[in-house]
N, CA, C and O of each residue as an XYZ file, in Angstrom:
296
protein
N      87.293    -42.596     19.718
C      86.779    -43.639     20.569
C      86.000    -42.987     21.707
O      86.365    -41.924     22.209
N      84.927    -43.650     22.095
C      84.122    -43.163     23.212
C      84.401    -44.027     24.437
O      84.499    -45.251     24.351
N      84.526    -43.348     25.587
C      84.772    -44.027     26.850
C      83.807    -43.481     27.892
O      83.243    -42.398     27.733
N      83.624    -44.258     28.973
C      82.710    -43.871     30.042
C      83.505    -43.752     31.333
O      84.305    -44.628     31.660
N      83.285    -42.674     32.059
C      83.974    -42.445     33.320
C      83.428    -43.392     34.388
O      82.215    -43.477     34.582
N      84.324    -44.105     35.082
C      83.900    -45.037     36.129
C      84.360    -44.584     37.512
O      84.170    -45.305     38.491
N      84.959    -43.404     37.603
C      85.363    -42.824     38.890
C      84.592    -41.545     39.137
O      84.155    -40.875     38.200
N      84.430    -41.215     40.399
C      83.791    -39.950     40.750
C      84.895    -38.935     41.016
O      85.679    -39.090     41.952
N      84.951    -37.908     40.196
C      85.995    -36.897     40.280
C      85.434    -35.587     40.800
O      84.315    -35.203     40.460
N      86.199    -34.917     41.608
C      85.951    -33.527     41.970
C      87.200    -32.757     41.593
O      88.268    -33.349     41.435
N      87.085    -31.473     41.448
C      88.227    -30.661     41.038
C      89.417    -30.861     41.969
O      89.273    -30.929     43.190
N      90.572    -30.950     41.372
C      91.822    -30.944     42.108
C      92.710    -29.914     41.435
O      92.278    -29.233     40.505
N      93.912    -29.797     41.883
C      94.806    -28.795     41.295
C      95.142    -29.083     39.837
O      95.296    -28.154     39.045
N      95.258    -30.347     39.475
C      95.694    -30.678     38.126
C      94.602    -31.247     37.239
O      94.706    -31.169     36.015
N      93.565    -31.813     37.819
C      92.526    -32.415     37.009
C      91.191    -31.759     37.328
O      90.968    -31.238     38.420
N      90.334    -31.805     36.354
C      89.050    -31.140     36.478
C      87.931    -32.157     36.489
O      88.154    -33.343     36.246
N      86.745    -31.698     36.767
C      85.620    -32.577     37.003
C      85.245    -33.445     35.805
O      85.209    -33.004     34.656
N      84.971    -34.691     36.137
C      84.368    -35.648     35.227
C      83.132    -36.183     35.935
O      83.046    -36.144     37.162
N      82.179    -36.679     35.162
C      80.947    -37.189     35.734
C      80.902    -38.701     35.593
O      81.095    -39.242     34.505
N      80.645    -39.379     36.714
C      80.516    -40.835     36.699
C      79.398    -41.238     35.744
O      78.292    -40.700     35.808
N      79.692    -42.183     34.862
C      78.702    -42.691     33.922
C      78.538    -41.872     32.657
O      77.772    -42.253     31.772
N      79.235    -40.761     32.554
C      79.129    -39.903     31.369
C      80.064    -40.402     30.276
O      81.160    -40.895     30.546
N      79.607    -40.262     29.045
C      80.398    -40.670     27.884
C      81.273    -39.498     27.450
O      80.802    -38.369     27.313
N      82.546    -39.789     27.239
C      83.513    -38.788     26.779
C      84.184    -39.282     25.502
O      84.393    -40.481     25.320
N      84.509    -38.362     24.641
C      85.249    -38.666     23.422
C      86.731    -38.537     23.725
O      87.172    -37.529     24.278
N      87.500    -39.554     23.363
C      88.956    -39.480     23.529
C      89.501    -38.635     22.384
O      89.282    -38.941     21.212
N      90.206    -37.582     22.736
C      90.760    -36.662     21.746
C      92.138    -37.144     21.302
O      92.827    -37.831     22.057
N      92.540    -36.792     20.090
C      93.880    -37.175     19.642
C      94.947    -36.557     20.538
O      94.802    -35.435     21.022
N      96.010    -37.308     20.746
C      97.120    -36.788     21.552
C      97.909    -35.772     20.746
O      97.973    -35.842     19.518
N      98.499    -34.838     21.449
C      99.386    -33.891     20.802
C     100.681    -34.605     20.446
O     101.058    -35.574     21.105
N     101.347    -34.146     19.437
C     102.572    -34.801     18.969
C     103.593    -34.970     20.092
O     104.238    -36.014     20.193
N     103.739    -33.960     20.927
C     104.737    -34.026     22.002
C     104.333    -35.004     23.103
O     105.163    -35.374     23.933
N     103.073    -35.424     23.119
C     102.572    -36.306     24.173
C     102.288    -37.723     23.686
O     101.595    -38.475     24.370
N     102.803    -38.098     22.531
C     102.481    -39.403     21.965
C     102.900    -40.571     22.841
O     102.297    -41.640     22.757
N     103.903    -40.402     23.669
C     104.370    -41.500     24.510
C     103.534    -41.680     25.773
O     103.662    -42.696     26.456
N     102.690    -40.723     26.086
C     101.833    -40.838     27.273
C     100.806    -41.944     27.058
O     100.301    -42.132     25.952
N     100.509    -42.666     28.124
C      99.549    -43.767     28.019
C      98.204    -43.392     28.623
O      97.471    -44.268     29.083
N      97.871    -42.127     28.631
C      96.613    -41.644     29.197
C      95.691    -41.204     28.071
O      96.112    -41.041     26.926
N      94.416    -41.015     28.424
C      93.448    -40.488     27.476
C      93.413    -38.968     27.583
O      93.478    -38.413     28.679
N      93.310    -38.311     26.452
C      93.157    -36.856     26.397
C      91.658    -36.587     26.273
O      91.025    -36.939     25.278
N      91.104    -35.949     27.318
C      89.653    -35.785     27.443
C      89.311    -34.322     27.714
O      90.041    -33.624     28.418
N      88.196    -33.867     27.148
C      87.652    -32.543     27.480
C      86.708    -32.743     28.664
O      85.685    -33.418     28.545
N      87.061    -32.147     29.814
C      86.279    -32.357     31.033
C      84.989    -31.544     30.995
O      84.728    -30.806     30.045
N      84.192    -31.696     32.043
C      82.892    -31.028     32.116
C      82.999    -29.505     32.115
O      82.054    -28.815     31.731
N      84.121    -28.991     32.533
C      84.317    -27.535     32.552
C      84.910    -27.002     31.254
O      85.135    -25.799     31.115
N      85.164    -27.903     30.299
C      85.662    -27.483     29.000
C      87.176    -27.477     28.867
O      87.700    -27.091     27.823
N      87.890    -27.898     29.912
C      89.344    -27.966     29.852
C      89.771    -29.316     29.278
O      89.147    -30.342     29.549
N      90.818    -29.302     28.498
C      91.361    -30.547     27.953
C      92.536    -30.962     28.812
O      93.472    -30.193     29.032
N      92.468    -32.205     29.296
C      93.468    -32.719     30.233
C      93.674    -34.199     29.959
O      92.835    -34.850     29.336
N      94.805    -34.724     30.432
C      95.075    -36.153     30.332
C      94.598    -36.846     31.596
O      94.848    -36.377     32.706
N      93.905    -37.970     31.418
C      93.393    -38.776     32.525
C      93.846    -40.217     32.335
O      93.985    -40.699     31.211
N      94.071    -40.886     33.446
C      94.480    -42.286     33.418
C      93.419    -43.136     32.730
O      92.221    -42.911     32.900
N      93.868    -44.102     31.963
C      92.934    -45.007     31.299
C      92.104    -45.787     32.309
O      90.993    -46.216     31.997
N      92.632    -45.975     33.518
C      91.894    -46.729     34.534
C      90.665    -45.966     35.038
O      89.839    -46.530     35.755
N      90.544    -44.709     34.672
C      89.388    -43.891     35.042
C      88.193    -44.191     34.152
O      87.073    -43.779     34.458
N      88.419    -44.906     33.050
C      87.394    -45.122     32.035
C      87.300    -46.588     31.628
O      88.231    -47.368     31.826
N      86.164    -46.937     31.061
C      86.000    -48.177     30.320
C      85.449    -47.781     28.960
O      84.885    -46.699     28.799
N      85.614    -48.657     27.992
C      85.054    -48.352     26.675
C      83.536    -48.379     26.757
O      82.965    -48.960     27.679
N      82.902    -47.760     25.808
C      81.446    -47.714     25.778
C      80.876    -49.133     25.703
O      79.852    -49.424     26.321
N      81.529    -50.004     24.956
C      81.073    -51.387     24.832
C      81.166    -52.116     26.181
O      80.253    -52.848     26.562
N      82.275    -51.907     26.895
C      82.432    -52.525     28.210
C      81.371    -52.009     29.177
O      80.804    -52.789     29.943
N      81.098    -50.724     29.152
C      80.087    -50.114     30.023
C      78.719    -50.732     29.765
O      78.005    -51.091     30.701
N      78.360    -50.854     28.489
C      77.058    -51.436     28.140
C      76.954    -52.871     28.631
O      75.920    -53.277     29.162
N      78.016    -53.632     28.457
C      78.023    -55.019     28.921
C      77.873    -55.091     30.442
O      77.132    -55.931     30.952
N      78.568    -54.219     31.163
C      78.459    -54.186     32.621
C      77.032    -53.861     33.061
O      76.510    -54.470     33.995
N      76.410    -52.904     32.386
C      75.047    -52.514     32.744
C      74.062    -53.645     32.468
O      73.153    -53.882     33.264
N      74.233    -54.341     31.353
C      73.373    -55.481     31.034
C      73.551    -56.599     32.058
O      72.578    -57.217     32.490
N      74.794    -56.851     32.442
C      75.062    -57.889     33.440
C      74.428    -57.545     34.785
O      73.941    -58.436     35.481
N      74.426    -56.279     35.155
C      73.770    -55.861     36.403
C      72.279    -56.165     36.355
O      71.704    -56.667     37.320
N      71.664    -55.854     35.222
C      70.216    -56.107     35.060
C      69.935    -57.606     35.105
O      69.006    -58.041     35.785
N      70.721    -58.389     34.395
C      70.516    -59.832     34.350
C      70.716    -60.448     35.734
O      69.951    -61.328     36.131
N      71.719    -60.006     36.465
C      72.017    -60.569     37.774
C      71.009    -60.180     38.853
O      70.958    -60.813     39.907
N      70.216    -59.156     38.600
C      69.191    -58.746     39.559
C      68.017    -59.726     39.575
O      67.256    -59.760     40.542
N      67.863    -60.517     38.520
C      66.712    -61.437     38.430
C      67.100    -62.847     38.705
O      66.253    -63.739     38.669
């Protein structure tokens, strides 16, 4: 599944950079992490980390939001 980052991230101790508006592929969870409710994402620096689902919207949702912005401008 493809998701789009909707938060602006900078490096922290546990999470690495993501880019607002960039499309990321959700990676399969590891067997030991199946109960986690986060997305497993490869960040911009190449590290694989878990991020909250609230950090992303699906690609379809992102496209709809962008279309609505354009429509509402007129």
